[in-house]
CSV table of C-alpha atoms and ligand atoms in Angstrom, one decimal:
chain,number,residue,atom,x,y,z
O,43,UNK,CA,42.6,-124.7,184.0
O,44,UNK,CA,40.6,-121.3,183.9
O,45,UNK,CA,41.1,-119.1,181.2
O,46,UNK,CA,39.8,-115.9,180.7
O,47,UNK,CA,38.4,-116.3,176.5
O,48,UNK,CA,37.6,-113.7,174.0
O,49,UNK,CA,34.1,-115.4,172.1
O,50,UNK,CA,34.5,-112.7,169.4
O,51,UNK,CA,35.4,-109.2,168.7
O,52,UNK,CA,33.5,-106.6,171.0
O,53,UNK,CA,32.8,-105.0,174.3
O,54,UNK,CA,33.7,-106.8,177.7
O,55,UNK,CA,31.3,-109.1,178.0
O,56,UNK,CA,32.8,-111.0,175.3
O,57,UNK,CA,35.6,-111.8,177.6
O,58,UNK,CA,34.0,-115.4,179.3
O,59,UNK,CA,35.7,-117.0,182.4
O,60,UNK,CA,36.2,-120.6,181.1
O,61,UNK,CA,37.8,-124.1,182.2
O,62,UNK,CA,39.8,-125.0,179.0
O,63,UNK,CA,42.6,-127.5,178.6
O,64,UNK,CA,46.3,-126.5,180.3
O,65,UNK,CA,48.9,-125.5,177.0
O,66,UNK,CA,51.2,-128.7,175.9
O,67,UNK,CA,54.9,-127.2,176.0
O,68,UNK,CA,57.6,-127.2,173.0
O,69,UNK,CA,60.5,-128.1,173.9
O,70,UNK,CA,62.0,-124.5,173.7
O,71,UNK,CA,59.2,-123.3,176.1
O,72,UNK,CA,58.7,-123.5,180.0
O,73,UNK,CA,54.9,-124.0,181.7
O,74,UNK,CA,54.7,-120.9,184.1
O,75,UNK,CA,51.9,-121.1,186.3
O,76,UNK,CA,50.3,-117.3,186.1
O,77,UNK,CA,50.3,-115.5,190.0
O,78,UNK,CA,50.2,-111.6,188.4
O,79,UNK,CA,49.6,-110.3,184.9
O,80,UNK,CA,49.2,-106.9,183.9
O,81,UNK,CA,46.8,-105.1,180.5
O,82,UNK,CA,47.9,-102.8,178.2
O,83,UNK,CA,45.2,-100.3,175.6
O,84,UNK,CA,46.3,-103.3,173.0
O,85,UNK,CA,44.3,-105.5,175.0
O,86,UNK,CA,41.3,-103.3,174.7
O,87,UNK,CA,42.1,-102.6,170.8
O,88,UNK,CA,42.6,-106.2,170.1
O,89,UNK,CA,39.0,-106.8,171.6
O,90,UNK,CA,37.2,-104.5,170.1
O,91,UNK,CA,39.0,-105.0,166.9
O,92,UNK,CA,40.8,-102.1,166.6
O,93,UNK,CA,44.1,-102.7,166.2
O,94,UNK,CA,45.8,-104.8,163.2
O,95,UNK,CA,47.0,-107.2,165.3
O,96,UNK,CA,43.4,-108.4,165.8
O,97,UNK,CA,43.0,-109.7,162.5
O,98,UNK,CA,46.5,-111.9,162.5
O,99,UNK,CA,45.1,-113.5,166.3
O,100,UNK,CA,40.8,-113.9,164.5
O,101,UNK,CA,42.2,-117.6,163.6
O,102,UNK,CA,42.6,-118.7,166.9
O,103,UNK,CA,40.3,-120.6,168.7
O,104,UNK,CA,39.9,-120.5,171.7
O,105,UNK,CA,41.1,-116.9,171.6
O,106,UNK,CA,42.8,-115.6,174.6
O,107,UNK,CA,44.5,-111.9,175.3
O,108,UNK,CA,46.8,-111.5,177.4
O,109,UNK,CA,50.9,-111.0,176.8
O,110,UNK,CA,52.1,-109.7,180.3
O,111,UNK,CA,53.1,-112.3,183.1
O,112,UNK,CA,54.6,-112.9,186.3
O,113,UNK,CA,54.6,-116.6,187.8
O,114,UNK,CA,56.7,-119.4,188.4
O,115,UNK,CA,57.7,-122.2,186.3
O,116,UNK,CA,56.4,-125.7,186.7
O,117,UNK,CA,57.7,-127.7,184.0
O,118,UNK,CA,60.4,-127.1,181.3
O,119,UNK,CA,61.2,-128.4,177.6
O,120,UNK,CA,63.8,-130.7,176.6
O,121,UNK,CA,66.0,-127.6,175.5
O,122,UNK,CA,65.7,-125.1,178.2
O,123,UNK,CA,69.0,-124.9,180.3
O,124,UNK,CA,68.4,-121.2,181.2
O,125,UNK,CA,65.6,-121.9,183.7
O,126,UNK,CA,64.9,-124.6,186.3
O,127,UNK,CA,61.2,-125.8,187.9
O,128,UNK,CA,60.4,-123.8,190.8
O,129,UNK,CA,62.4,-120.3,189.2
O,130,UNK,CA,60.2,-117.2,189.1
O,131,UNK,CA,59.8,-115.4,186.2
O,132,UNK,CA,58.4,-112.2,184.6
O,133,UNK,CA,58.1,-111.3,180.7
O,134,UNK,CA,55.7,-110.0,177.5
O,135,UNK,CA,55.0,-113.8,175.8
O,136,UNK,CA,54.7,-114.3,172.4
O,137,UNK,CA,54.5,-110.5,171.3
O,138,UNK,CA,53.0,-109.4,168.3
O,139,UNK,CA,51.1,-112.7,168.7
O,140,UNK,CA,49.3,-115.4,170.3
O,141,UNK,CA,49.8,-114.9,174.1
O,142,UNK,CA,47.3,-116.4,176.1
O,143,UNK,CA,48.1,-114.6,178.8
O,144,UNK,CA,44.6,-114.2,180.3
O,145,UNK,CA,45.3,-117.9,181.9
O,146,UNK,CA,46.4,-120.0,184.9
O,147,UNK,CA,48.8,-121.5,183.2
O,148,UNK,CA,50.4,-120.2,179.9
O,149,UNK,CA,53.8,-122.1,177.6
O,150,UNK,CA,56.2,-119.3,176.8
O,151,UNK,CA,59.3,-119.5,174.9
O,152,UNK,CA,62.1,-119.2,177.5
O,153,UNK,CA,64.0,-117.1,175.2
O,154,UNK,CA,61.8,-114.2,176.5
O,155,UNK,CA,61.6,-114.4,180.0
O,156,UNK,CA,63.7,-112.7,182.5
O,157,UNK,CA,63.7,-114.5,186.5
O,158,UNK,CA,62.0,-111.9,188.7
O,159,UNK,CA,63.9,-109.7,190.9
O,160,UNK,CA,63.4,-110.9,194.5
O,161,UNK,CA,62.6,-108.2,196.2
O,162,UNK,CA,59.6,-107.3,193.9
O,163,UNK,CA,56.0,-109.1,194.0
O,164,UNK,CA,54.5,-110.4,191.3
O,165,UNK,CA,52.2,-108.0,190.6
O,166,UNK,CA,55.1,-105.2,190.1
O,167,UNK,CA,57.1,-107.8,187.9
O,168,UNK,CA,53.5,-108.4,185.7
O,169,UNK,CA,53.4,-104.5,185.7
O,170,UNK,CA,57.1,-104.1,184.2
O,171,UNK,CA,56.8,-105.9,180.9
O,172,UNK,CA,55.3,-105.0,177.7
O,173,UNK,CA,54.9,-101.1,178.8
O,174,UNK,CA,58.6,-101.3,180.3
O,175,UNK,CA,60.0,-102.8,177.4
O,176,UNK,CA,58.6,-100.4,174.9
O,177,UNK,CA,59.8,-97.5,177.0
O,178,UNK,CA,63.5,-99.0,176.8
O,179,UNK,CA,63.5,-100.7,173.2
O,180,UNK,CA,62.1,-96.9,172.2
O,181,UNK,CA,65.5,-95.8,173.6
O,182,UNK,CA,67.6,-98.2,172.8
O,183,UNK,CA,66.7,-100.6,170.3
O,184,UNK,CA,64.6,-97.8,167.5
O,185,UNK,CA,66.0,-94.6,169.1
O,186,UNK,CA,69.4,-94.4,170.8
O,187,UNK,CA,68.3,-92.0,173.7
O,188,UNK,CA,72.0,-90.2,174.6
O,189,UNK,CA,72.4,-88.9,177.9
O,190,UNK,CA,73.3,-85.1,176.6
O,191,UNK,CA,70.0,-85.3,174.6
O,192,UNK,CA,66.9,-83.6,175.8
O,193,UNK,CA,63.7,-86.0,175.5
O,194,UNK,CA,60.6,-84.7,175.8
O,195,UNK,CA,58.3,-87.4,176.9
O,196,UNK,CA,54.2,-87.6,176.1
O,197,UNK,CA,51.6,-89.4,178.7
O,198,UNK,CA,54.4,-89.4,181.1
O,199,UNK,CA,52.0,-90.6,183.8
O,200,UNK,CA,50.9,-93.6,181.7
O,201,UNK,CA,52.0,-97.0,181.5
O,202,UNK,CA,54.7,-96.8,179.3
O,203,UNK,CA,55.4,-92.8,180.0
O,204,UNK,CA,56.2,-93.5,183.6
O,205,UNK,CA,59.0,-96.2,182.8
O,206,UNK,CA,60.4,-94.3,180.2
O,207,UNK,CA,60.9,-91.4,182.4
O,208,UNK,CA,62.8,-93.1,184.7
O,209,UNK,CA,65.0,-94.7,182.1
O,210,UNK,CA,65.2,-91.4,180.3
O,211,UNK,CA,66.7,-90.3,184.1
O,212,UNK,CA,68.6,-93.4,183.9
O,213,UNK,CA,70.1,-93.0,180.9
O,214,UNK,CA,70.8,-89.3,182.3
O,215,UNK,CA,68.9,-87.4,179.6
O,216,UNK,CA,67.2,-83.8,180.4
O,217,UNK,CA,63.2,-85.0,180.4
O,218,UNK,CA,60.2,-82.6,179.8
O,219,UNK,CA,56.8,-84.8,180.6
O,220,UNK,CA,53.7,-84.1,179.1
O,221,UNK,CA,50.0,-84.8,181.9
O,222,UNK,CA,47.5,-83.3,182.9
O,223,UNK,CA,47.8,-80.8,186.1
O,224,UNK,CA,46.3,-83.5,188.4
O,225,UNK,CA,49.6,-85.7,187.2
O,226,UNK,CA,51.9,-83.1,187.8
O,227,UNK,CA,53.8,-84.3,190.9
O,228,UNK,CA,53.6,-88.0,189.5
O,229,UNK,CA,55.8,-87.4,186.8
O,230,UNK,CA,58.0,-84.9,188.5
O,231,UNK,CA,57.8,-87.3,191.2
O,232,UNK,CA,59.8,-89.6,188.4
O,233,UNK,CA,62.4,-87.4,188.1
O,234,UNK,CA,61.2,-85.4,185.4
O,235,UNK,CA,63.1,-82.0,185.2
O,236,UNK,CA,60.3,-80.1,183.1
O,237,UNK,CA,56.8,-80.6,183.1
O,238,UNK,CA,53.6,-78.9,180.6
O,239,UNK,CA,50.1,-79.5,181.4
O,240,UNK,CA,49.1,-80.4,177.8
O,241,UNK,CA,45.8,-79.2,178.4
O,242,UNK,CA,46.5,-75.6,179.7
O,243,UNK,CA,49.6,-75.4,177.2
O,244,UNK,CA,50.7,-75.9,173.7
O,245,UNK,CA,53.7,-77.3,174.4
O,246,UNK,CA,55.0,-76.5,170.8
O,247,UNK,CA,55.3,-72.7,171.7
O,248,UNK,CA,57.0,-72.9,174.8
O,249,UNK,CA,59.6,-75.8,174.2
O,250,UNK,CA,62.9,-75.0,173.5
O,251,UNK,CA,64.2,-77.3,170.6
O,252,UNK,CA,64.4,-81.3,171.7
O,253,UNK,CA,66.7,-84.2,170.3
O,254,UNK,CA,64.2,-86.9,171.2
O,255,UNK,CA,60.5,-87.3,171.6
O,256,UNK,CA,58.9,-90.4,172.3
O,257,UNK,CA,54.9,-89.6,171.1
O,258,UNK,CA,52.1,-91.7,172.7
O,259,UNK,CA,49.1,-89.5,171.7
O,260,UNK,CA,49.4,-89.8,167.9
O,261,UNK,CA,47.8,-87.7,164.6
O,262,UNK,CA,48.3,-83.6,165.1
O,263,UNK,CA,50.4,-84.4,168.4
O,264,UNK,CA,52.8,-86.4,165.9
O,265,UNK,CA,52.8,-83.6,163.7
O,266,UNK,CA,53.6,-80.8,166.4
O,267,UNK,CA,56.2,-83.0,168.0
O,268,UNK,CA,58.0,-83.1,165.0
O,269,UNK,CA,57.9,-79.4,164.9
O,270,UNK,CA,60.0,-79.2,168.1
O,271,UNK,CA,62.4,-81.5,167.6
O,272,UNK,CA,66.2,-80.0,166.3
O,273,UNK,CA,67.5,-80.6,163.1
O,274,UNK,CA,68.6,-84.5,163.1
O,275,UNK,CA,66.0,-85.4,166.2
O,276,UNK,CA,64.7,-89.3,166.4
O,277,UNK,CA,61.0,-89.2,166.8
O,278,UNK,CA,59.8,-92.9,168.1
O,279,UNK,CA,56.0,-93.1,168.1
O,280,UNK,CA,53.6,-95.3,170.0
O,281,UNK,CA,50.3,-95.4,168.6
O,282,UNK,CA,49.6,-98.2,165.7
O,283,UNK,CA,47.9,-95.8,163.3
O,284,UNK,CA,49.7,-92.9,161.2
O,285,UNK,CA,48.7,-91.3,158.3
O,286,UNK,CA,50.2,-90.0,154.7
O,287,UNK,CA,50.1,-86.4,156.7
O,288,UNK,CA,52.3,-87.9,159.3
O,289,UNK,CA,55.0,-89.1,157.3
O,290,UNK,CA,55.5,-86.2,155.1
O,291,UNK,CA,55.5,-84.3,158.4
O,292,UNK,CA,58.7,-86.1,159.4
O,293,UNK,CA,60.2,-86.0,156.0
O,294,UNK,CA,60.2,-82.2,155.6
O,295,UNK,CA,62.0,-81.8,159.0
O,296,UNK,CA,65.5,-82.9,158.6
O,297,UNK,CA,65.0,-86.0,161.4
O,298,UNK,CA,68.0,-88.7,162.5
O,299,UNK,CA,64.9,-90.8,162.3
O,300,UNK,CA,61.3,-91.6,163.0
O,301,UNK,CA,60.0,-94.6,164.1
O,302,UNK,CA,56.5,-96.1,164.1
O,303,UNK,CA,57.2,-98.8,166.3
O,304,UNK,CA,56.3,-102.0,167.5
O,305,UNK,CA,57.4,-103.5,171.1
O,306,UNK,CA,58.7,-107.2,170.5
O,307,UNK,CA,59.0,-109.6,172.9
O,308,UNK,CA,62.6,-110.3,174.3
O,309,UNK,CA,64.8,-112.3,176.3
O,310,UNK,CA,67.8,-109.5,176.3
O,311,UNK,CA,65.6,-107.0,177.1
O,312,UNK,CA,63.8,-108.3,179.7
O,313,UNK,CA,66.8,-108.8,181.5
O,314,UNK,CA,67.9,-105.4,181.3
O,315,UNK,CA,64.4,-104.7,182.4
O,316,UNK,CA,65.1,-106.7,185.5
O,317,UNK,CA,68.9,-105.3,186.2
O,318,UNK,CA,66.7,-102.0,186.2
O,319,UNK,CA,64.6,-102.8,188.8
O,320,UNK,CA,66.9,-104.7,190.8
O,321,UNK,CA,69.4,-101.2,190.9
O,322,UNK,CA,66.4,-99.4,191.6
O,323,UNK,CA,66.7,-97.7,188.8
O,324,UNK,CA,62.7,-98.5,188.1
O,325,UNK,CA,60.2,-98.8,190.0
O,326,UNK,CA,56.1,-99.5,188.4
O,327,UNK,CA,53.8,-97.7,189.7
O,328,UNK,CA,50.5,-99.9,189.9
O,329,UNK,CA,47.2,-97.7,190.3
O,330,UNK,CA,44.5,-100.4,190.1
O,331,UNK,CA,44.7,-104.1,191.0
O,332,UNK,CA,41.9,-106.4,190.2
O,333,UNK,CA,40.8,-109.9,190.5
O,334,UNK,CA,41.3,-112.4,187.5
O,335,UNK,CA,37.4,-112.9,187.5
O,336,UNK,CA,37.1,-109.1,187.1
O,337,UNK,CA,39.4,-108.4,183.9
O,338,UNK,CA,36.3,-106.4,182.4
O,339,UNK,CA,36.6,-103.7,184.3
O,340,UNK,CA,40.7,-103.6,184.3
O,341,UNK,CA,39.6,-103.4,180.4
O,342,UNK,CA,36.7,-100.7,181.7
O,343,UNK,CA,39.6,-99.0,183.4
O,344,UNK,CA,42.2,-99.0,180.5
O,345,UNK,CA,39.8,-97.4,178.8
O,346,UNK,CA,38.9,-94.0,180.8
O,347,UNK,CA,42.4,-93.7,178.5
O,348,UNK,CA,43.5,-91.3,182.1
O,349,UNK,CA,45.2,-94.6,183.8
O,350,UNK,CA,48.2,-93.7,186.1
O,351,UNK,CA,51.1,-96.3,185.7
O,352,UNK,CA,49.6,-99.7,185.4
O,353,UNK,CA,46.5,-102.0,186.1
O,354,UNK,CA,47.5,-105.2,187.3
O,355,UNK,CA,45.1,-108.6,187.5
O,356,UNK,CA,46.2,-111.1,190.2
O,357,UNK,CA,45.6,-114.4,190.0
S,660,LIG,N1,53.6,-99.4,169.3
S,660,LIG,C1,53.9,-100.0,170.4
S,660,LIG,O1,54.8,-100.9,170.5
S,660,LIG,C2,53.2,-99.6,171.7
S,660,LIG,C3,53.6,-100.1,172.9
S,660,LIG,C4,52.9,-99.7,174.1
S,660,LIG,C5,51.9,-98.8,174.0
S,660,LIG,N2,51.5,-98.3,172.7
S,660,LIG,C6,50.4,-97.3,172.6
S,660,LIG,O2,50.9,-96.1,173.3
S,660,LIG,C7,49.8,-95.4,173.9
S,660,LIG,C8,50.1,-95.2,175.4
S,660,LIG,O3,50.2,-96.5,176.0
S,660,LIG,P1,50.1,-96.5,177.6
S,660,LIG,O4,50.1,-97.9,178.0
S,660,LIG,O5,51.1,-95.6,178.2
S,660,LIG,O6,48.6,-95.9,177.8
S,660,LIG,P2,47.9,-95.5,179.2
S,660,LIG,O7,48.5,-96.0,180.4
S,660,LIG,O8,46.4,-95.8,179.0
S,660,LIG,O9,48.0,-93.9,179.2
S,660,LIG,C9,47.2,-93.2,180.0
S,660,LIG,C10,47.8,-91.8,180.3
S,660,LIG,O10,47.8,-91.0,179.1
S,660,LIG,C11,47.8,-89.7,179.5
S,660,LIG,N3,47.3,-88.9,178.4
S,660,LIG,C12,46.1,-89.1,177.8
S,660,LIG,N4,46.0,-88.1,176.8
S,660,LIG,C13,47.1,-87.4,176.8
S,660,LIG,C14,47.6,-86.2,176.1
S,660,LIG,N5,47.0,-85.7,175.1
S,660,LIG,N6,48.9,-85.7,176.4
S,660,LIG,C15,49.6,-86.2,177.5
S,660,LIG,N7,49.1,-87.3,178.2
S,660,LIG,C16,47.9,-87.8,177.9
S,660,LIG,C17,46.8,-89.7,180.7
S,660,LIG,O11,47.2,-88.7,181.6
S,660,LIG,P3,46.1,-87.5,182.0
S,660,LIG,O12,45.0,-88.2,182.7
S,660,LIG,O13,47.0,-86.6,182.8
S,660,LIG,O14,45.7,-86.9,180.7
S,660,LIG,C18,47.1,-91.1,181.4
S,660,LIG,O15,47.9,-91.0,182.5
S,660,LIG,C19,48.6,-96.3,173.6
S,660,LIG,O16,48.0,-95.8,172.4
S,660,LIG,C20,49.2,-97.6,173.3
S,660,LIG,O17,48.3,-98.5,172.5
S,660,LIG,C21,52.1,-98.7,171.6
């Protein structure tokens, strides 16, 4: 099968378009072959050895990236009742770990799969995984977003800021959205009820108090988040890295909690996922679609860091 490898650590060129061996499957797993998957900034930060999960995936060989697909299943383990050959199905595989999703074919525990809503393609199912899940497991699994609670919401026009606005509407919270001016009527678009151009204003002057904030930005806008959330807010927090600073931060403010957190792949979740988008309740937003030979520049893009919604690769 082709496979989309990482040699080593680095810029885009390390990523090599390879025929390697098709996955064996366990008996818990189910062979999907791969029609859409979608990147995430972990993808870049796991290239270019930035992120901390890069150093639990440098023993595998071959190497491949990739944790958000959509397909349809072609064979099934011994142990897998949930699923039959010929199902389509979307999900985050095997994350924090070993995904392999850059491939044609990829084994993933059925346990996190969710069958695809039919009246999406695959490229919106790839787009509604890992970001989709981390906006919902923020609100639900680390936080518990409430639907009297007032949320404001950083990088709403981002991956994961554009789902968890509309499940912040879902849940029926009061959202405030953080973008730039030319993002404006995206996020209000969402059905965000507030909106600050981060760049024109300091949103910690003008915000009245919040219960919720889910941060995406990290460092001093961690630290001024915390400053506007009430007594007994939940902070959940997006960005792998936080510092000494950070944490005191949140422990002088009397907080409900605050979260560094880290999206997890699961089954549960992906089917609420899927309930979403089959109410309409969610809806991805895809901004840039690109070719599986050209997943360097869907890295390229991911990395102007000013991506609208998602950037999806079909295969
Ligand atoms: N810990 C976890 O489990 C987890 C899970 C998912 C993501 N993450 C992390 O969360 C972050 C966001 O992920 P993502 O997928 O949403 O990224 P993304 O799609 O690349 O986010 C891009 C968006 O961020 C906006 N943005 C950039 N700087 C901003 C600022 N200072 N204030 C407000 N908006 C800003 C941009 O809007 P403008 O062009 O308008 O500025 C752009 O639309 C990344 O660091 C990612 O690694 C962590």
């Amino acid at each position: 099968m082709k496979a989309i490898v990482l040699k080593t650590f680095g810029g885009i060129e390390q990523l090599s378009y390879e025929e390697i061996e098709k996955p064996e499957i366990k008996a818990n797993e189910v062979l999907i072959q791969v029609k859409a998957l979608s990147i995430n900034p972990v993808d870049v930060k796991v290239r270019n050895r930035q992120a901390p999960l890069a150093e639990d995936l440098a023993r595998y060989q071959p190497l491949i990236l990739g944790w958000d697909i959509s397909g349809e299943i072609i064979e099934k383990g011994a142990v897998v009742t949930q699923f039959a050959i010929g199902d389509e199905v979307f999900g985050m595989v095997n994350f924090p770990g070993h995904g392999r999703g850059y491939a044609e074919y990829v084994a993933a525990s059925a346990d996190q799969l969710a069958l695809k809503p039919q009246h999406i393609t695959h490229t919106e199912a790839a787009a509604s995984t890992l970001a989709a899940l981390t906006a919902w497991q923020a609100f639900d699994s680390y936080g518990k977003l409430r639907p009297t609670d007032r949320v404001l919401i950083h990088a709403a026009s981002g991956g994961v800021g554009h789902f968890a606005v509309q499940i912040a509407k879902y849940i029926g919270a009061h959202v405030i959205a953080t973008a730039s001016a030319a993002n404006k009527d995206f996020v209000l678009g969402l059905g965000a009820d507030e909106y600050i151009d981060y760049r024109s204003t300091a949103f910690e002057k003008v915000l009245q108090p919040v219960d919720f904030v889910l941060e995406a930005i990290g460092g001093v806008n961690f630290q001024k988040s915390v400053q506007v959330l009430k007594p007994f807010g939940t902070i959940v927090t997006l960005p792998s890295g936080y510092t000494e600073a950070d944490v005191w931060k949140a422990q002088e403010k009397q907080l409900h909690a605050c979260y560094f957190m880290s999206v997890y792949s699961n089954g549960d979740d992906m089917r609420t996922i899927a309930s979403l988008l089959e109410k309409g309740g969610l809806k991805p937003y895809i901004s840039h679609i690109f070719e599986f030979d050209e997943l360097g520049k869907a890295h390229q893009q991911l990395e102007t860091g000013r991506t609208v919604g998602k950037v999806v690769v079909k295969l």
